[in-house]
Amino acid sequence: MSQADNEPATLAAPGPETPAEDLTPDQPLLELRDGLSEVIETPRELAEVIEAFRGGSGPVAVDAERASGYRYSHRAYLVQLRREGSGSVLVDPIPFGDLSALGDAIIDAEWIIHAANQDLACLAEVGMVPRAIFDTELAGRLLGYPKVGLASLVSEVLGYRMRKEHSAADWSTRPLPAPWLVYAALDVEMLIELRDAIETELRRDGKWEWAQQEFAAILDAPPKEPKPDPWRRTSGMHRIRNRRGLAVVRALWEARDQIAAKADISPGRILPDSAIVEAAAAVPADRDTLQRLTAFKGRGAHRHMRIWWEAVDHARRLPDTELPKQGARYDGPPPARAWADRDPDAAARLSAARASVSEIAEQHRLPTENLLSPDTIRRLAWSPPADADLAAVTDFLRAHGARTWQVALTAETLTDALATEPPPADPTV
């Protein structure tokens, strides 16, 4: 490797307090050191890549591009890798379907992934499952960087500007345009240097072990359970105030979801949420009235008009006993805004717990939510252990997924917070 190749790693690393805007104007634009290679699309090419990466050394920078906003699935449409001694490659997973042989070739290496939670599922879908990871985004959060996007961290830590103009591209497009491929290759260009610089900072700040526990927790996390009533996440449905309208939202959402899944098209491109909400607010009495609604005048909505009307008509005819309830199902405590009236003691505990965790997070210069999950704090305050001593609180935190470092920092102060009593009632009220 030439001296020019080594330059990014030898640049002085600005601290988390340095604003990105102070660095960006004078920073060099990041370019590909080895030029843009051809996309790997054939078994012969893939076999050569597998051997090259098996013979490389050190960690492997890994990234994947999906077609979010364009496709229903979350599959990877491009996989990018870089390793010392192997160079950078762009692999099209579509012709292969399975890339487990490539994953096996680097299985003993640490995989550097930015925002691992976003890419691990689609990588696993093509057979690439790591045993060890380094998540540069999560590490940036632990270090207190105010902006943890890849471009921001490369700017702050390594002093280079990155192109980000194709981040929302439709990566299912074939053939992929050359400028998009350059953008994709740049996403792994500096990951190894970034990882090494961030490790230095983590060790300096005494947070290296924290990061190791966080990375292990990502790999150990079970697959996410499907959320109940996903139709309730329809944008704008807060405008629907009655159960009949909610039934229309549900019916249209489910009809749209079936079409989207079959065609592998993003649901919003088949029928926007605004159309669902408009129909739910109006509950039209016939098909003609439905198609006269503003949001249903587009070509996409008209294409499936028969299905939309059948969904609305079904919701109109449902007996009251089958209408969805107004509130969403939730297995946790009620919204915190209702606690003061429903349980003043719990409200006092929550206020004290939030304040104490926030103070600890500020002391250690990291986001509160990375110190302890807000949901865990709410559950503890709402339903604390019967004997809320330090041991019981420690067990509670561990049972809800808190890592050892998080428990060590918060268990004692949370135990004190659980003993907080509500302020005395004002006798004049």
XYZ file of C-alpha atoms in Angstrom:
429
model
C 0.000 0.000 0.000
C 1.334 3.422 -0.929
C 1.837 6.361 1.398
C -1.206 8.012 -0.180
C -3.264 5.005 0.832
C -2.135 5.463 4.419
C -2.874 9.173 4.668
C -6.472 8.986 5.962
C -5.396 6.953 8.976
C -2.673 9.448 9.916
C -4.878 12.550 9.896
C -5.502 14.125 13.286
C -8.880 13.036 14.609
C -11.072 15.948 15.766
C -12.952 15.360 18.992
C -16.728 14.916 19.297
C -17.127 18.576 20.226
C -15.829 19.817 16.849
C -18.816 20.857 14.688
C -18.914 19.107 11.310
C -19.675 22.382 9.546
C -16.311 23.756 10.742
C -14.502 20.944 8.953
C -16.448 20.299 5.769
C -15.573 23.297 3.535
C -11.815 22.673 3.533
C -11.902 18.889 3.595
C -10.870 16.868 0.533
C -13.599 14.900 -1.212
C -13.198 11.177 -0.599
C -12.255 9.283 -3.774
C -11.780 5.603 -4.549
C -8.157 4.635 -4.038
C -8.257 1.588 -6.310
C -10.739 2.816 -8.881
C -14.173 1.321 -9.532
C -14.229 -2.427 -10.135
C -16.833 -4.286 -12.158
C -19.884 -5.578 -10.327
C -19.572 -9.285 -9.521
C -22.377 -11.106 -11.362
C -21.096 -14.536 -12.445
C -20.137 -17.706 -10.518
C -16.557 -17.494 -11.805
C -16.186 -13.902 -10.636
C -17.699 -14.740 -7.261
C -15.314 -17.672 -6.795
C -12.360 -15.348 -7.388
C -13.721 -12.854 -4.855
C -14.211 -15.592 -2.279
C -10.578 -16.675 -2.607
C -9.343 -13.080 -2.508
C -11.232 -12.296 0.693
C -10.315 -15.597 2.305
C -6.674 -14.660 1.733
C -7.035 -11.109 3.048
C -6.117 -9.967 6.543
C -7.792 -8.081 9.357
C -11.417 -6.978 9.636
C -13.809 -6.738 6.688
C -15.793 -3.600 5.876
C -19.311 -4.642 4.850
C -22.272 -2.673 3.568
C -25.494 -3.436 1.715
C -27.882 -1.372 -0.375
C -31.626 -1.980 -0.278
C -34.457 -0.395 -2.259
C -36.391 1.084 0.649
C -39.273 3.197 -0.554
C -39.354 1.354 -3.878
C -39.748 -2.334 -2.995
C -41.872 -4.210 -0.467
C -39.047 -6.542 0.518
C -35.963 -5.467 2.430
C -33.579 -7.625 0.408
C -30.068 -6.541 -0.452
C -29.580 -5.433 -4.055
C -25.857 -4.786 -3.698
C -23.247 -5.954 -1.188
C -19.992 -4.025 -0.794
C -16.874 -5.381 0.903
C -13.323 -4.204 1.536
C -10.419 -5.946 3.269
C -6.709 -5.396 3.573
C -5.025 -7.459 0.877
C -8.323 -8.084 -0.915
C -9.329 -4.625 -2.084
C -12.928 -3.517 -2.582
C -15.656 -5.409 -4.421
C -19.286 -4.845 -5.315
C -21.372 -8.016 -5.455
C -24.819 -8.209 -7.027
C -26.629 -10.803 -4.876
C -29.607 -11.123 -7.229
C -28.012 -13.549 -9.740
C -26.831 -15.784 -6.895
C -29.555 -15.652 -4.267
C -27.162 -17.237 -1.786
C -23.809 -15.747 -0.796
C -23.110 -18.073 2.127
C -19.818 -19.194 0.560
C -18.641 -15.585 0.627
C -19.868 -15.216 4.194
C -18.033 -18.385 5.210
C -14.797 -17.076 3.681
C -14.768 -14.145 6.107
C -16.620 -15.751 9.023
C -13.596 -15.615 11.346
C -13.015 -11.911 10.699
C -14.624 -8.983 12.465
C -17.198 -7.341 10.174
C -17.264 -3.551 10.285
C -20.811 -2.391 9.580
C -22.214 1.095 9.951
C -25.657 0.865 11.608
C -25.560 -2.927 11.772
C -29.218 -3.252 12.730
C -30.151 -1.924 9.296
C -28.065 -4.402 7.296
C -27.769 -7.627 9.288
C -31.218 -8.925 8.309
C -30.743 -8.467 4.565
C -27.232 -9.923 4.769
C -28.563 -12.951 6.624
C -31.188 -13.376 3.914
C -28.383 -14.061 1.413
C -26.489 -16.299 3.834
C -23.980 -13.825 5.244
C -23.998 -13.969 9.060
C -21.067 -12.573 11.093
C -19.684 -13.935 14.336
C -18.194 -10.604 15.435
C -19.013 -7.051 14.423
C -17.866 -3.497 14.978
C -20.734 -1.038 14.506
C -19.233 2.365 13.753
C -22.554 4.185 14.183
C -23.224 2.697 17.620
C -19.631 3.342 18.652
C -20.062 6.966 17.599
C -23.099 7.225 19.860
C -21.150 5.820 22.816
C -18.486 8.456 22.195
C -21.042 11.249 22.234
C -20.738 12.404 18.635
C -23.761 14.602 17.879
C -24.008 13.269 14.300
C -23.331 9.589 13.702
C -24.147 9.138 10.021
C -21.258 7.622 8.095
C -20.490 10.842 6.228
C -20.498 12.837 9.468
C -18.166 10.439 11.261
C -15.765 10.211 8.322
C -15.717 14.003 8.304
C -15.252 14.385 12.058
C -12.797 11.566 12.637
C -10.843 11.231 9.384
C -11.304 14.635 7.806
C -12.867 13.667 4.485
C -16.098 14.707 2.806
C -18.262 11.920 1.389
C -20.774 11.894 -1.422
C -24.290 11.142 -0.191
C -26.389 12.132 -3.200
C -27.545 8.571 -4.020
C -28.563 7.414 -0.535
C -32.251 7.224 -1.515
C -31.736 5.613 -4.936
C -33.718 2.632 -6.195
C -31.022 -0.017 -5.881
C -33.198 -2.610 -7.590
C -32.478 -0.748 -10.851
C -30.556 -2.780 -13.418
C -28.037 -1.983 -14.710
C -26.891 0.187 -11.839
C -25.519 3.554 -13.049
C -21.773 4.093 -12.583
C -22.203 7.128 -10.252
C -24.324 4.987 -7.940
C -21.650 2.301 -7.885
C -18.992 4.849 -6.960
C -21.196 6.055 -4.111
C -21.699 2.460 -2.921
C -17.988 1.637 -3.086
C -17.135 4.754 -1.079
C -19.306 3.489 1.774
C -16.668 0.852 2.607
C -13.617 2.837 1.456
C -12.829 4.296 4.887
C -14.622 1.919 7.261
C -11.459 0.113 8.346
C -9.600 3.351 9.111
C -12.701 4.743 10.828
C -13.029 1.630 12.963
C -9.392 1.827 14.108
C -9.610 5.532 14.972
C -12.839 5.012 16.896
C -11.379 2.073 18.822
C -8.586 4.382 19.964
C -11.164 6.871 21.240
C -13.228 4.185 22.948
C -10.189 2.904 24.815
C -9.143 6.447 25.714
C -12.586 7.169 27.196
C -12.882 3.847 29.028
C -15.754 2.747 26.789
C -14.147 -0.095 24.860
C -15.734 -2.790 27.022
C -19.094 -1.019 26.714
C -18.826 -1.194 22.949
C -17.895 -4.871 23.035
C -21.001 -5.640 25.088
C -23.183 -3.593 22.735
C -21.852 -5.341 19.635
C -22.414 -8.759 21.212
C -25.963 -7.762 22.161
C -26.734 -6.896 18.537
C -25.629 -10.339 17.381
C -27.465 -12.097 20.211
C -30.738 -10.238 19.719
C -33.613 -12.475 18.575
C -35.488 -11.610 15.384
C -37.965 -8.799 15.872
C -41.517 -9.905 16.498
C -44.091 -8.505 14.068
C -45.832 -5.528 15.598
C -49.521 -6.024 16.399
C -51.935 -4.084 14.233
C -49.302 -2.680 11.852
C -52.069 -0.764 10.053
C -52.191 1.588 13.032
C -48.903 3.088 11.843
C -50.643 4.605 8.821
C -49.480 8.199 8.601
C -52.196 10.682 9.537
C -54.610 8.185 11.058
C -54.757 10.269 14.243
C -57.394 12.226 12.339
C -59.742 9.227 12.447
C -61.880 9.598 15.550
C -64.372 6.724 15.243
C -64.147 2.955 15.077
C -65.878 2.669 11.690
C -63.207 4.883 10.180
C -60.522 2.727 11.808
C -62.107 -0.310 10.151
C -61.709 1.414 6.780
C -58.054 2.142 7.524
C -57.477 -1.479 8.452
C -59.281 -2.875 5.406
C -57.523 -0.623 2.906
C -54.126 -1.117 4.559
C -54.462 -4.912 4.450
C -55.672 -4.885 0.828
C -52.776 -2.650 -0.172
C -50.289 -4.811 1.726
C -51.371 -7.935 -0.146
C -50.931 -6.219 -3.514
C -47.575 -4.761 -2.499
C -46.203 -8.073 -1.218
C -47.228 -9.911 -4.384
C -45.713 -7.294 -6.695
C -42.730 -6.473 -4.434
C -43.538 -2.775 -4.634
C -43.441 -0.334 -1.731
C -47.025 0.007 -0.423
C -46.933 3.793 -0.602
C -46.330 3.596 -4.338
C -49.514 1.594 -4.809
C -51.753 3.730 -2.616
C -50.479 6.567 -0.401
C -51.374 6.719 3.270
C -53.148 10.007 2.567
C -55.659 8.162 0.366
C -56.372 5.605 3.085
C -56.961 8.325 5.661
C -59.152 10.368 3.301
C -61.351 7.342 2.609
C -61.536 6.518 6.325
C -62.604 10.061 7.164
C -65.316 10.054 4.479
C -66.491 6.388 4.629
C -67.977 6.733 1.126
C -71.304 5.019 0.500
C -70.508 3.821 -3.033
C -67.669 3.279 -5.461
C -68.330 6.449 -7.444
C -68.008 8.562 -4.306
C -64.763 6.785 -3.380
C -63.106 7.423 -6.735
C -64.102 11.086 -6.636
C -62.003 11.605 -3.501
C -58.962 13.724 -4.269
C -56.389 11.124 -3.249
C -58.045 8.448 -5.428
C -57.838 10.386 -8.698
C -54.307 9.259 -9.525
C -53.570 6.517 -12.030
C -52.185 4.197 -9.366
C -55.298 4.382 -7.219
C -57.585 3.830 -10.226
C -55.709 0.700 -11.246
C -57.006 -1.210 -8.208
C -60.264 0.666 -7.674
C -62.346 -2.488 -7.482
C -60.168 -3.817 -4.645
C -60.261 -0.491 -2.792
C -64.034 -0.315 -2.977
C -64.452 -3.914 -1.820
C -62.248 -3.140 1.188
C -64.206 0.012 2.070
C -67.544 -1.715 1.577
C -66.454 -4.605 3.791
C -65.513 -2.159 6.544
C -68.831 -0.339 6.148
C -70.801 -3.556 6.677
C -68.910 -4.883 9.693
C -71.035 -5.302 12.827
C -70.063 -3.026 15.695
C -68.682 -5.964 17.648
C -66.004 -6.533 14.977
C -64.813 -2.945 14.684
C -61.267 -2.262 15.895
C -60.867 -0.595 19.251
C -59.919 3.049 19.394
C -56.635 2.484 21.225
C -53.760 0.361 20.023
C -52.903 -2.858 21.798
C -49.813 -2.527 23.965
C -48.342 -4.882 26.533
C -46.522 -2.196 28.502
C -47.547 0.581 30.867
C -49.978 3.289 29.736
C -48.735 6.530 28.147
C -46.677 8.476 30.673
C -48.859 11.570 30.298
C -51.675 9.707 32.066
C -49.628 8.563 35.040
C -50.132 11.608 37.258
C -53.868 10.933 37.401
C -53.831 7.149 37.315
C -50.919 6.495 39.668
C -49.156 9.524 41.217
C -46.618 7.258 42.923
C -45.577 5.766 39.584
C -45.400 9.237 38.033
C -43.057 10.370 40.802
C -40.872 7.303 40.345
C -40.708 7.852 36.582
C -39.744 11.501 36.937
C -36.970 10.659 39.392
C -35.725 7.713 37.306
C -35.609 9.743 34.096
C -33.754 12.570 35.798
C -31.167 10.280 37.349
C -30.489 8.358 34.119
C -30.271 11.610 32.172
C -27.712 12.981 34.624
C -25.543 9.856 34.356
C -25.747 9.963 30.556
C -24.638 13.589 30.549
C -21.729 12.790 32.833
C -20.513 10.103 30.454
C -21.299 12.074 27.300
C -23.650 9.671 25.580
C -27.344 9.690 24.572
C -29.737 8.755 27.342
C -31.358 6.063 25.211
C -27.976 4.369 24.760
C -27.434 4.328 28.504
C -30.762 2.626 29.172
C -33.815 1.909 27.074
C -36.634 4.404 27.784
C -39.083 1.482 27.700
C -37.145 -0.294 30.445
C -37.259 2.836 32.613
C -41.035 3.152 32.139
C -41.674 -0.496 32.948
C -39.518 -0.314 36.075
C -41.273 2.827 37.315
C -44.768 1.498 36.580
C -44.290 -2.026 37.992
C -41.208 -2.067 40.251
C -40.154 -5.253 42.055
C -42.055 -5.910 45.285
C -38.838 -5.577 47.254
C -37.118 -2.845 45.252
C -33.623 -3.204 46.651
C -30.434 -3.063 44.603
C -30.411 -6.796 43.886
C -34.014 -6.786 42.677
C -33.487 -3.743 40.456
C -30.340 -5.308 39.034
C -32.256 -8.488 38.178
C -35.058 -6.420 36.604
C -32.656 -4.522 34.370
C -30.886 -7.674 33.251
C -34.197 -9.398 32.518
C -35.086 -6.488 30.227
C -31.866 -6.696 28.228
C -29.636 -4.167 29.983
C -25.957 -4.899 29.497
C -23.510 -5.267 32.385
C -22.053 -1.787 31.901
C -25.527 -0.225 31.859
C -26.540 -2.024 35.043
C -23.337 -0.942 36.778
C -24.003 2.713 35.987
C -27.732 2.882 36.680
C -28.934 0.205 39.110
C -28.066 2.041 42.313
C -29.513 5.407 41.312
C -32.655 3.734 39.965
C -33.089 1.928 43.271
C -33.085 5.310 44.993
C -35.511 6.708 42.403
C -38.035 3.962 43.133
C -38.281 5.235 46.716
C -39.403 8.686 45.511
C -42.783 9.763 46.812
C -45.179 12.101 45.009
C -45.376 15.698 46.248
C -48.122 16.294 48.838
C -51.472 17.353 47.439
C -52.240 21.066 47.551
C -54.966 21.461 50.221
C -56.270 24.575 48.494
C -57.142 22.690 45.299
